[in-house]
Amino acid sequence: MSVARSLALFVLAALFEIGGAWLVWQGVRDHRGWAWIGGGVLALAAYGFVAMLQPDGEFGRVLAAYGGVFVAGSIAWGMVADGYRPDRWDVTGALVCLAGMAVIMYAPRHR
């Protein structure tokens, strides 16, 4: 599987997980109702299936690498959905997390 396809799966997983958590948040904290909560639960379940499609068979490695995508994606989601304005430290931290993700997932390994 190419790195591009793997990255696309990480982005899709982030959309499902962050979007699902946001829908639950909206449903409960902002009193939008059970439809929002149910949609969030379904999106969170879909996240689990998408994450499983990564080519690496090591659950710990895939989920650790996904953590970097989650951090950067959460900041981006907040910007788009809630008008969050990250400062330079938020951006720097997200870039560090993405660099860590790249090392964990795509560094050459000798097996």
PDB file of C-alpha atoms in Angstrom, residues 4 7 16 18 22-23 28 37-38 48-52 64 66 72 76 80 93 99 107 109-111:
ATOM      1  CA  ALA A   4      -0.501   8.293  -0.032  1.00  0.00           C
ATOM      2  CA  LEU A   7      -2.268   8.935   4.722  1.00  0.00           C
ATOM      3  CA  PHE A  16     -14.839   9.785  11.623  1.00  0.00           C
ATOM      4  CA  ILE A  18     -13.133  13.680  15.558  1.00  0.00           C
ATOM      5  CA  TRP A  22     -17.894  16.432  18.044  1.00  0.00           C
ATOM      6  CA  LEU A  23     -21.396  15.142  17.283  1.00  0.00           C
ATOM      7  CA  VAL A  28     -24.963  16.308  24.992  1.00  0.00           C
ATOM      8  CA  ILE A  37     -25.429  11.539  19.702  1.00  0.00           C
ATOM      9  CA  GLY A  38     -26.446   8.516  17.608  1.00  0.00           C
ATOM     10  CA  GLY A  48     -12.521   1.701  14.209  1.00  0.00           C
ATOM     11  CA  PHE A  49     -13.067  -0.032  10.901  1.00  0.00           C
ATOM     12  CA  VAL A  50     -11.162   2.550   8.869  1.00  0.00           C
ATOM     13  CA  ALA A  51      -8.173   2.412  11.236  1.00  0.00           C
ATOM     14  CA  MET A  52      -8.089  -1.362  10.760  1.00  0.00           C
ATOM     15  CA  ALA A  64       0.269   5.543  18.108  1.00  0.00           C
ATOM     16  CA  TYR A  66      -2.808   7.959  14.388  1.00  0.00           C
ATOM     17  CA  ALA A  72      -3.486  17.994  14.112  1.00  0.00           C
ATOM     18  CA  ALA A  76      -8.170  21.811  12.196  1.00  0.00           C
ATOM     19  CA  VAL A  80     -13.528  24.909  10.797  1.00  0.00           C
ATOM     20  CA  GLY A  93       2.795  21.062  18.633  1.00  0.00           C
ATOM     21  CA  ALA A  99       6.513  14.405  12.373  1.00  0.00           C
ATOM     22  CA  ALA A 107      10.535   4.909   8.892  1.00  0.00           C
ATOM     23  CA  ARG A 109      12.463  -1.054   9.131  1.00  0.00           C
ATOM     24  CA  HIS A 110      14.597  -4.103   8.686  1.00  0.00           C
ATOM     25  CA  ARG A 111      12.643  -7.276   9.357  1.00  0.00           C
TER      26      ARG A 111
END
